[in-house]
Short mmCIF file of C-alpha atoms in Angstrom, two decimals:
data_model
loop_
_atom_site.label_atom_id
_atom_site.label_comp_id
_atom_site.label_asym_id
_atom_site.label_seq_id
_atom_site.Cartn_x
_atom_site.Cartn_y
_atom_site.Cartn_z
CA MET X 1 69.00 106.96 144.19
CA ASN X 2 65.55 107.13 145.72
CA THR X 3 66.66 106.87 149.34
CA LEU X 4 64.61 104.90 151.82
CA GLU X 5 63.83 108.16 153.60
CA SER X 6 62.54 109.74 150.39
CA VAL X 7 60.23 106.78 149.75
CA TYR X 8 58.38 107.56 152.97
CA SER X 9 58.50 111.35 152.76
CA ALA X 10 57.03 111.34 149.26
CA ALA X 11 54.05 109.05 149.96
CA THR X 12 50.73 109.53 151.76
CA VAL X 13 47.68 107.47 152.63
CA TRP X 14 44.16 108.88 152.23
CA LEU X 15 41.45 108.36 154.84
CA LEU X 16 37.99 107.90 153.26
CA VAL X 17 35.14 108.20 155.77
CA GLY X 18 31.70 107.00 154.73
CA SER X 19 28.25 108.24 155.77
CA GLN X 20 25.00 109.31 154.09
CA HIS X 21 22.59 112.27 154.05
CA LEU X 22 19.98 110.45 156.14
CA TYR X 23 21.41 111.83 159.39
CA GLY X 24 21.26 115.54 158.54
CA PRO X 25 23.85 118.29 158.11
CA GLU X 26 24.89 118.57 161.77
CA ALA X 27 25.70 114.90 162.03
CA LEU X 28 27.66 114.99 158.76
CA LYS X 29 29.61 118.00 160.00
CA GLN X 30 30.56 115.99 163.07
CA VAL X 31 31.52 112.96 160.98
CA ASP X 32 33.75 115.13 158.80
CA ALA X 33 35.41 116.68 161.85
CA ASN X 34 35.94 113.27 163.40
CA GLY X 35 37.65 112.00 160.24
CA LYS X 36 40.11 114.88 160.44
CA LYS X 37 40.62 114.20 164.15
CA VAL X 38 41.46 110.55 163.48
CA ALA X 39 43.95 111.50 160.75
CA ASP X 40 45.55 114.10 163.02
CA GLY X 41 45.75 111.53 165.82
CA PHE X 42 47.44 109.03 163.55
CA ASN X 43 49.98 111.60 162.40
CA ALA X 44 50.71 112.83 165.93
CA SER X 45 51.13 109.33 167.36
CA GLY X 46 54.60 108.77 165.95
CA ASN X 47 53.61 105.13 165.35
CA LEU X 48 52.79 105.29 161.65
CA SER X 49 55.28 105.46 158.79
CA LEU X 50 53.15 107.39 156.29
CA LYS X 51 51.20 110.61 156.65
CA VAL X 52 47.42 110.16 156.69
CA VAL X 53 45.38 112.74 154.77
CA ALA X 54 41.65 112.91 155.61
CA GLN X 55 39.30 113.50 152.69
CA PRO X 56 35.88 115.20 153.09
CA VAL X 57 33.12 112.89 154.33
CA LEU X 58 31.62 110.78 151.52
CA THR X 59 27.85 110.59 151.26
CA THR X 60 27.02 109.80 147.60
CA GLY X 61 28.20 107.47 144.89
CA GLU X 62 29.37 110.42 142.82
CA GLU X 63 31.56 111.71 145.66
CA ILE X 64 33.00 108.26 146.25
CA SER X 65 33.85 107.66 142.58
CA ALA X 66 35.37 111.13 142.29
CA VAL X 67 37.68 110.79 145.30
CA ILE X 68 38.80 107.29 144.24
CA ALA X 69 39.58 108.57 140.74
CA LYS X 70 41.55 111.40 142.36
CA ALA X 71 43.47 108.92 144.53
CA ASN X 72 44.28 106.79 141.49
CA ALA X 73 45.67 109.83 139.68
CA ASP X 74 47.67 111.20 142.62
CA ALA X 75 51.26 109.96 142.35
CA SER X 76 51.86 110.57 146.06
CA CYS X 77 48.89 108.45 147.23
CA ALA X 78 50.21 105.00 148.17
CA GLY X 79 46.89 103.63 149.41
CA VAL X 80 43.54 104.38 151.04
CA ILE X 81 42.06 103.64 154.45
CA THR X 82 38.27 103.31 154.52
CA TRP X 83 36.06 103.69 157.59
CA MET X 84 32.27 103.79 157.79
CA HIS X 85 31.60 106.21 160.64
CA THR X 86 27.86 105.72 160.21
CA PHE X 87 25.84 103.38 158.04
CA SER X 88 26.82 104.08 154.40
CA PRO X 89 24.73 102.08 151.89
CA ALA X 90 27.28 99.99 150.04
CA LYS X 91 25.72 99.96 146.57
CA MET X 92 26.88 103.54 146.16
CA TRP X 93 30.46 102.37 146.84
CA SER X 94 30.42 99.73 144.09
CA PRO X 95 31.42 101.85 141.05
CA GLY X 96 34.25 103.53 142.92
CA LEU X 97 35.59 100.31 144.43
CA LEU X 98 35.57 98.57 141.05
CA GLY X 99 37.78 101.37 139.73
CA LEU X 100 40.16 101.53 142.71
CA ARG X 101 43.79 101.05 141.66
CA LYS X 102 45.44 101.68 145.02
CA PRO X 103 45.83 99.26 147.96
CA MET X 104 43.09 99.49 150.58
CA LEU X 105 42.91 98.97 154.33
CA HIS X 106 39.45 98.70 155.88
CA LEU X 107 39.63 100.16 159.37
CA HIS X 108 36.83 98.84 161.57
CA THR X 109 36.86 101.30 164.41
CA GLN X 110 34.71 103.81 166.29
CA MET X 111 35.31 107.44 167.22
CA ALA X 112 34.87 106.98 170.97
CA ARG X 113 36.63 104.10 172.64
CA ASP X 114 34.10 103.62 175.46
CA LEU X 115 30.32 103.73 175.45
CA PRO X 116 28.82 106.50 177.62
CA TRP X 117 26.67 104.00 179.48
CA ALA X 118 24.83 106.52 181.66
CA THR X 119 23.97 109.01 178.90
CA ILE X 120 23.79 107.01 175.70
CA ASP X 121 20.75 107.90 173.55
CA MET X 122 19.59 107.44 169.97
CA ASP X 123 21.51 110.51 168.76
CA TYR X 124 24.72 108.81 169.94
CA MET X 125 23.63 105.53 168.35
CA ASN X 126 22.90 107.18 164.99
CA LEU X 127 26.28 108.91 164.91
CA HIS X 128 28.39 105.93 166.01
CA GLN X 129 27.30 103.15 163.66
CA SER X 130 30.57 101.56 162.60
CA ALA X 131 29.50 98.25 164.16
CA HIS X 132 27.05 97.68 161.33
CA GLY X 133 28.19 100.32 158.81
CA ASP X 134 31.50 98.51 158.35
CA ARG X 135 29.71 95.18 157.98
CA GLU X 136 27.68 96.62 155.11
CA PHE X 137 30.88 97.91 153.52
CA GLY X 138 32.68 94.65 154.20
CA TYR X 139 29.99 92.69 152.40
CA ILE X 140 30.24 94.70 149.20
CA CYS X 141 34.03 94.38 149.21
CA SER X 142 33.76 90.60 149.56
CA ARG X 143 30.96 90.45 147.00
CA LEU X 144 33.05 92.38 144.47
CA GLY X 145 36.29 90.57 145.30
CA ILE X 146 38.08 93.72 146.46
CA ALA X 147 41.47 92.92 148.00
CA ARG X 148 42.06 94.71 151.29
CA LYS X 149 43.51 94.38 154.75
CA ILE X 150 40.98 94.52 157.59
CA VAL X 151 42.01 95.96 160.94
CA ALA X 152 39.56 95.95 163.84
CA GLY X 153 40.33 97.99 166.96
CA HIS X 154 40.13 101.49 168.37
CA TRP X 155 41.98 103.99 166.18
CA GLY X 156 43.84 105.50 169.13
CA GLU X 157 45.43 102.30 170.46
CA ALA X 158 49.04 101.31 169.82
CA GLY X 159 48.08 97.76 168.85
CA THR X 160 45.86 99.10 166.08
CA HIS X 161 48.63 101.43 164.96
CA ALA X 162 51.08 98.51 164.73
CA ARG X 163 48.84 96.61 162.31
CA ILE X 164 48.16 99.72 160.23
CA ASP X 165 51.88 100.48 160.10
CA ALA X 166 52.69 96.97 158.86
CA TRP X 167 50.32 97.66 155.95
CA MET X 168 51.77 101.14 155.42
CA ARG X 169 55.26 99.70 155.11
CA ALA X 170 53.99 97.13 152.62
CA VAL X 171 52.23 99.71 150.45
CA ALA X 172 55.22 102.06 150.66
CA ALA X 173 57.31 99.21 149.25
CA LEU X 174 54.76 98.54 146.51
CA HIS X 175 54.59 102.28 145.77
CA ASP X 176 58.38 102.26 145.38
CA GLN X 177 58.28 99.18 143.12
CA LYS X 178 56.11 101.04 140.63
CA LYS X 179 59.03 103.42 140.01
CA LEU X 180 61.82 100.88 140.48
CA VAL X 181 64.44 100.14 137.85
CA VAL X 182 66.39 96.89 138.25
CA ALA X 183 69.66 97.06 136.33
CA ARG X 184 70.56 93.56 135.12
CA ILE X 185 74.32 93.65 134.51
CA GLY X 186 75.08 90.69 132.28
CA ASP X 187 72.61 87.86 131.88
CA ASN X 188 71.11 85.15 134.02
CA MET X 189 73.45 82.39 135.22
CA ARG X 190 73.40 79.93 132.34
CA ARG X 191 70.65 77.30 132.32
CA VAL X 192 69.33 78.25 135.79
CA ALA X 193 65.52 78.24 135.98
CA VAL X 194 64.34 79.77 139.24
CA THR X 195 66.34 82.99 138.97
CA ASP X 196 64.86 83.76 135.54
CA GLY X 197 61.21 84.47 134.74
CA ASP X 198 58.72 86.68 132.92
CA LYS X 199 59.77 90.34 133.16
CA VAL X 200 56.60 91.46 131.40
CA GLU X 201 54.49 89.73 134.06
CA ALA X 202 56.57 91.28 136.85
CA GLU X 203 56.14 94.78 135.43
CA ALA X 204 52.41 94.26 134.98
CA VAL X 205 52.03 93.08 138.59
CA PHE X 206 54.50 95.23 140.52
CA GLY X 207 55.34 98.07 138.15
CA TYR X 208 59.12 97.74 138.21
CA ARG X 209 61.10 97.28 135.04
CA VAL X 210 64.19 95.17 134.44
CA ASP X 211 66.70 96.75 132.06
CA GLY X 212 69.63 94.74 130.74
CA TYR X 213 73.15 96.19 130.41
CA GLY X 214 76.46 94.81 129.30
CA VAL X 215 79.19 94.69 131.90
CA GLY X 216 81.07 97.18 129.71
CA ASP X 217 78.53 99.83 130.69
CA VAL X 218 79.78 99.45 134.25
CA VAL X 219 83.45 99.07 133.32
CA ARG X 220 83.42 102.51 131.70
CA HIS X 221 82.47 104.09 135.03
CA VAL X 222 84.93 101.89 136.93
CA ASN X 223 87.78 103.05 134.71
CA GLU X 224 86.77 106.69 135.21
CA ALA X 225 87.00 106.51 139.03
CA ALA X 226 89.40 109.20 140.25
CA ASP X 227 92.43 108.35 142.40
CA ALA X 228 91.36 110.84 145.06
CA ALA X 229 87.95 109.16 145.37
CA ILE X 230 89.57 105.72 145.51
CA ASN X 231 91.95 106.87 148.25
CA SER X 232 89.07 108.35 150.22
CA LEU X 233 86.98 105.20 149.95
CA CYS X 234 89.89 103.00 151.00
CA GLY X 235 90.22 105.22 154.06
CA GLU X 236 86.52 104.73 154.73
CA TYR X 237 86.98 100.96 154.55
CA ALA X 238 89.86 101.16 157.04
CA GLY X 239 87.76 103.19 159.48
CA ALA X 240 84.54 101.19 159.24
CA TYR X 241 85.89 97.63 159.14
CA SER X 242 88.74 95.54 160.52
CA LEU X 243 91.19 95.35 157.62
CA ALA X 244 92.91 92.00 157.22
CA ALA X 245 96.70 92.05 157.17
CA GLY X 246 98.02 93.04 153.76
CA LEU X 247 95.05 95.21 152.77
CA GLU X 248 96.36 98.29 154.56
CA LYS X 249 98.14 101.03 152.63
CA GLY X 250 101.52 99.66 151.59
CA GLY X 251 100.40 96.07 152.15
CA GLU X 252 100.84 93.31 149.60
CA LYS X 253 97.08 93.19 148.87
CA HIS X 254 96.35 96.91 149.05
CA GLU X 255 95.96 97.11 145.29
CA SER X 256 93.11 94.58 145.55
CA LEU X 257 91.43 96.92 148.03
CA ARG X 258 91.87 99.81 145.61
CA ASP X 259 90.38 97.70 142.80
CA ALA X 260 87.39 96.91 145.00
CA ALA X 261 86.95 100.60 145.81
CA ARG X 262 87.21 101.46 142.12
CA ILE X 263 84.47 98.93 141.34
CA GLU X 264 82.22 100.33 144.07
CA LEU X 265 82.63 103.89 142.79
CA GLY X 266 81.96 102.74 139.25
CA LEU X 267 78.88 100.76 140.22
CA ARG X 268 77.44 103.69 142.15
CA ALA X 269 78.03 106.03 139.22
CA PHE X 270 76.49 103.55 136.78
CA LEU X 271 73.39 102.96 138.93
CA ALA X 272 72.92 106.71 139.34
CA GLU X 273 73.22 107.21 135.58
CA VAL X 274 70.53 104.64 134.75
CA GLY X 275 68.29 105.53 137.75
CA ALA X 276 68.37 102.04 139.25
CA ASP X 277 67.71 101.25 142.92
CA ALA X 278 68.30 97.50 142.45
CA PHE X 279 70.75 95.49 140.40
CA THR X 280 72.10 92.06 139.57
CA ASP X 281 75.43 90.74 138.37
CA THR X 282 76.90 87.30 137.72
CA PHE X 283 80.33 85.72 137.96
CA GLU X 284 79.88 84.49 134.38
CA ASN X 285 79.86 88.07 132.99
CA LEU X 286 82.87 89.94 134.36
CA HIS X 287 84.78 90.98 131.24
CA GLY X 288 86.72 94.13 132.06
CA LEU X 289 86.39 93.83 135.86
CA LYS X 290 89.37 92.62 137.86
CA GLN X 291 87.20 90.97 140.52
CA LEU X 292 83.59 90.09 141.20
CA PRO X 293 81.91 92.97 143.07
CA GLY X 294 81.91 91.84 146.70
CA ILE X 295 82.22 94.66 149.18
CA ALA X 296 80.60 96.94 146.59
CA ALA X 297 77.40 94.88 146.49
CA GLN X 298 77.42 94.55 150.27
CA ARG X 299 77.73 98.28 150.87
CA LEU X 300 75.17 99.18 148.22
CA MET X 301 72.68 96.89 149.93
CA ALA X 302 73.45 98.57 153.25
CA ASP X 303 72.45 101.86 151.61
CA GLY X 304 69.08 100.44 150.54
CA PHE X 305 69.76 99.03 147.08
CA GLY X 306 68.20 95.72 146.13
CA PHE X 307 70.57 93.01 144.93
CA GLY X 308 70.35 89.59 143.33
CA ALA X 309 73.26 87.39 142.32
CA GLU X 310 73.59 85.51 139.03
CA GLY X 311 71.08 87.74 137.26
CA ASP X 312 68.32 87.09 139.82
CA TRP X 313 66.24 90.18 139.13
CA LYS X 314 63.16 89.00 141.09
CA THR X 315 65.21 88.69 144.28
CA ALA X 316 66.88 92.05 143.62
CA ALA X 317 63.44 93.69 143.46
CA LEU X 318 62.24 91.78 146.53
CA VAL X 319 65.31 92.76 148.59
CA ARG X 320 64.66 96.40 147.65
CA ALA X 321 61.02 96.04 148.74
CA MET X 322 62.11 94.49 152.04
CA LYS X 323 64.66 97.28 152.54
CA VAL X 324 61.80 99.76 152.21
CA MET X 325 59.53 97.80 154.57
CA GLY X 326 62.16 97.47 157.27
CA HIS X 327 63.42 101.05 157.10
CA GLY X 328 63.99 102.48 160.57
CA LEU X 329 63.31 99.22 162.37
CA ALA X 330 65.77 97.23 164.47
CA GLY X 331 67.59 94.47 162.66
CA GLY X 332 68.54 94.36 159.00
CA THR X 333 67.80 92.79 155.64
CA SER X 334 70.07 91.03 153.18
CA PHE X 335 70.25 88.99 150.04
CA MET X 336 70.73 85.38 151.18
CA GLU X 337 71.15 81.83 149.91
CA ASP X 338 70.43 78.50 151.59
CA TYR X 339 73.90 77.05 151.13
CA THR X 340 74.49 73.87 153.15
CA TYR X 341 73.01 71.79 156.02
CA HIS X 342 73.92 70.41 159.43
CA PHE X 343 71.95 67.15 159.82
CA GLU X 344 72.80 66.23 163.42
CA PRO X 345 69.60 64.64 164.82
CA GLY X 346 67.72 67.09 167.01
CA ARG X 347 70.12 69.94 166.18
CA GLU X 348 69.54 70.38 162.44
CA ARG X 349 70.66 73.73 160.98
CA VAL X 350 70.82 75.65 157.72
CA LEU X 351 74.03 77.54 156.97
CA GLY X 352 73.15 80.50 154.78
CA ALA X 353 75.76 82.47 152.87
CA HIS X 354 76.80 83.39 149.36
CA MET X 355 80.05 83.74 147.51
CA LEU X 356 80.46 87.32 148.75
CA GLU X 357 77.30 89.39 148.83
CA ILE X 358 75.64 89.40 152.26
CA CYS X 359 74.55 92.80 153.60
CA PRO X 360 76.39 94.12 156.68
CA THR X 361 73.14 95.46 158.17
CA ILE X 362 72.75 91.94 159.62
CA ALA X 363 76.27 91.76 161.06
CA THR X 364 77.09 91.18 164.70
CA GLY X 365 79.95 93.42 165.67
CA LYS X 366 82.43 95.06 163.32
CA PRO X 367 82.78 93.22 160.00
CA ALA X 368 86.22 92.12 158.85
CA CYS X 369 87.37 93.29 155.43
CA GLU X 370 89.26 90.43 153.79
CA CYS X 371 90.55 89.28 150.42
CA HIS X 372 90.51 85.60 149.42
CA PRO X 373 90.36 83.50 146.26
CA LEU X 374 86.87 82.88 144.93
CA GLY X 375 87.49 79.68 142.99
CA ILE X 376 85.01 80.49 140.20
CA GLY X 377 84.75 83.28 137.66
CA GLY X 378 88.42 83.27 136.63
CA LYS X 379 89.18 86.69 138.12
CA GLU X 380 91.46 88.12 140.78
CA ASP X 381 90.76 87.54 144.47
CA PRO X 382 87.79 89.70 145.50
CA VAL X 383 87.51 91.83 148.62
CA ARG X 384 84.52 91.15 150.85
CA LEU X 385 83.15 91.76 154.35
CA VAL X 386 83.15 88.71 156.63
CA PHE X 387 80.89 88.43 159.69
CA ASP X 388 78.33 86.31 161.54
CA ALA X 389 74.63 87.19 161.71
CA PRO X 390 72.94 87.36 165.13
CA ALA X 391 70.67 84.84 166.79
CA GLY X 392 66.97 85.62 166.99
CA PRO X 393 63.70 85.39 165.04
CA ALA X 394 64.07 86.10 161.33
CA LEU X 395 62.52 85.12 158.01
CA ASN X 396 63.41 84.13 154.49
CA ALA X 397 61.28 85.26 151.56
CA SER X 398 61.37 84.15 147.94
CA MET X 399 59.58 85.58 144.89
CA VAL X 400 59.03 83.01 142.15
CA ASP X 401 57.34 82.99 138.76
CA MET X 402 54.88 80.10 138.55
CA GLY X 403 53.91 80.84 134.94
CA GLY X 404 51.25 83.53 134.71
CA GLN X 405 51.27 84.00 138.49
CA MET X 406 53.88 85.41 140.82
CA ARG X 407 54.17 83.70 144.21
CA LEU X 408 55.74 85.00 147.42
CA ILE X 409 56.96 82.29 149.79
CA ILE X 410 57.84 83.12 153.40
CA ASN X 411 59.53 80.87 155.93
CA GLU X 412 59.81 82.06 159.51
CA VAL X 413 63.09 80.91 161.05
CA ASP X 414 65.03 81.08 164.29
CA ALA X 415 68.60 82.22 163.72
CA VAL X 416 71.18 80.63 166.02
CA GLU X 417 74.87 81.12 166.68
CA PRO X 418 77.27 78.82 164.82
CA ASP X 419 78.37 75.82 166.85
CA ALA X 420 82.00 76.94 166.51
CA ASP X 421 84.15 79.61 164.91
CA LEU X 422 84.47 79.32 161.14
CA PRO X 423 88.06 80.42 160.49
CA ASN X 424 88.27 78.79 157.06
CA LEU X 425 84.96 80.14 155.70
CA PRO X 426 85.83 83.64 154.40
CA VAL X 427 82.27 84.85 153.73
CA ALA X 428 79.48 86.45 155.72
CA ARG X 429 77.01 83.88 157.02
CA ALA X 430 73.89 83.18 159.02
CA VAL X 431 72.73 79.96 160.68
CA TRP X 432 69.07 79.20 161.30
CA VAL X 433 66.44 76.58 162.07
CA PRO X 434 63.32 76.76 159.86
CA ARG X 435 59.88 76.77 161.48
CA PRO X 436 57.83 74.80 162.33
CA ASP X 437 60.73 72.34 162.30
CA PHE X 438 63.70 71.55 160.10
CA ARG X 439 62.18 68.82 157.93
CA THR X 440 58.75 70.39 157.52
CA GLY X 441 60.24 73.78 156.70
CA LEU X 442 62.48 72.31 154.01
CA GLU X 443 59.83 70.06 152.51
CA GLU X 444 57.14 72.74 152.29
CA TRP X 445 59.59 75.29 150.87
CA ILE X 446 60.46 72.85 148.10
CA ARG X 447 56.79 71.93 147.58
CA ALA X 448 55.91 75.62 147.11
CA GLY X 449 58.72 76.10 144.57
CA GLY X 450 60.83 78.40 146.73
CA ALA X 451 64.16 79.54 145.28
CA HIS X 452 67.61 79.11 146.77
CA HIS X 453 68.03 82.92 146.71
CA THR X 454 65.99 84.88 149.25
CA GLY X 455 65.54 88.11 151.10
CA TYR X 456 66.56 87.42 154.71
CA SER X 457 65.44 89.80 157.43
CA TYR X 458 65.32 90.43 161.16
CA SER X 459 63.22 93.60 160.75
CA VAL X 460 60.56 92.74 158.15
CA THR X 461 57.61 90.76 159.53
CA THR X 462 55.40 88.11 158.02
CA GLU X 463 52.46 90.49 158.34
CA MET X 464 54.21 93.11 156.20
CA LEU X 465 55.04 90.59 153.49
CA VAL X 466 51.53 89.12 153.46
CA ASP X 467 50.12 92.65 153.19
CA PHE X 468 52.53 93.32 150.32
CA ALA X 469 51.43 90.17 148.48
CA GLU X 470 47.74 90.89 149.00
CA ALA X 471 48.12 94.50 147.87
CA ALA X 472 49.93 93.30 144.74
CA GLY X 473 47.32 90.61 144.11
CA ILE X 474 49.71 87.66 144.09
CA GLU X 475 49.82 84.25 145.78
CA CYS X 476 51.43 84.03 149.20
CA VAL X 477 52.59 80.92 151.05
CA VAL X 478 53.58 81.18 154.72
CA ILE X 479 55.58 78.40 156.39
CA GLY X 480 55.77 79.00 160.14
CA ASP X 481 54.48 77.81 163.49
#
C-alpha cells in the first residue's frame, strides 16, 4: 500500500519566481536569494504539508518553458507555486503556461511584510514590484484560461500558510490519484445508475484506473489465511474494540469473528498483490465468502484505503483522495450513505449509515464489535463495528459522472447527536443537518445530481475539495451557508 505518510514524503511543490533582466545582475541575485528564503521559511514553518523547492529565478521565456517542462517530467513534483517578485512581462510566460501539466497556485505576496516608510527609495520600489508584477501575470493566466488557486497575503503569516496548505493537500491527493488503482471486486449493483459511470473519462481526468476482479480472486487469499494470523487478528479485535457477548474465544459466535478476520487478512493480501489503495465490493457478488466484508472494510478505510459499496468505484477513489487530504488533521473521513430522515418540523435530521462499512476514524469512544443478521446477500451474519459519530461541523462530498464531465458536489453539514440511543440499529451511524437548511440542502443536492454514497469528513474542508476540483479541471458545486 502507498501509505498516507508516503504520499506526502514522496511529493514536492516547486516555487517559480519571476523577474526580468531589466533590473540588473545585483537585483536578480537578490530576487533569487529571496526565493530560496521564502521556500526555506515555508519548510521551517511546520504549517505546510509538502516540501517547497525553490527554482532559480526566471527571467526569459526559454527559462520559463524549460523549468515547466522539467516540472511536468518530474514524478515527485505535485504542483507549482508562482510568484512575480518584480515585474515579469507575461508574454514570455505564455508558451510555458500553455504547456503546464501540473496544478498551479499563484502566490501574491511580497518579500518584506512592512514598507520601510522612512527610507523607501526607487531601488526598493524596483525590487519589490509584486503589487503590479502579479497583476501582469494574473492577466495572462486569465487570458489563457489557466486554472490556478490565487492566494494573497504575506508569505510568512500563518493565515497565508493555511490557504496554501489546503491547496497542497488537494494536489497531494490528485498526485496520489494519478497512481491509484481501484480494485472493483465483482460488478456494480445491478441496474443502479449513479454508482456506475465512464472509467475511461475518470482515468483521463484523474489518472486512476479501475480494474475489475472476480470475487474468487479474493477468496483464494481468504482461504490461504493462516490460523496463527487469524488468532492474532482476533486478539487485536478483542483489544481494540468492545466484543459483544458470544464473539469472545469459546463463545457461540467466535467462529464468525474468525471468519471476519480471515476475510480481512485475505482482502489485505489481495489488495497488496494487485497494488490497489481503493476497492469496492457488493452484496450481490459474494460467492465463496461466508459473510459480506464488514469489519474488514472498516479497518481498511481506517488505514487509508478508499472504499465504495455496491461497486461504487468513483466514491472509492474519492474516499481515498479525502483520506489523503485529511491526513494528520483532527477528525476522520468515511464512506457514507444518506439513509433515512427525521422530518419533525424545526428539528429535521438525516441519519447516515450503511449496511456495515462506516470507518471507525469518525467514531466517538470505543467501537463495539458485534455480529448480527444482514437481511440481504444470503450469507452468514457479518461482523461489524458499531458506534456513533460525533457532533460538529462536517461535510458530505459526491463525485458523479454527468456524461463527458465529472462533477464534485459538496454539502456542508452540522453533525448532531442522536435524539436517543439506538439499541436496535446494529450499524455505525452519523446524524446531521444539511446547510444552509434541511430542505434547501436536500433539494439542491438532488438538483445537482448528487449520489446517495458520499465521502463524509470532519477533517477535510470545502476549500481543499474546491482546490482539488479546480486542479483536476472538473465542475464543483458547493451547498453551504
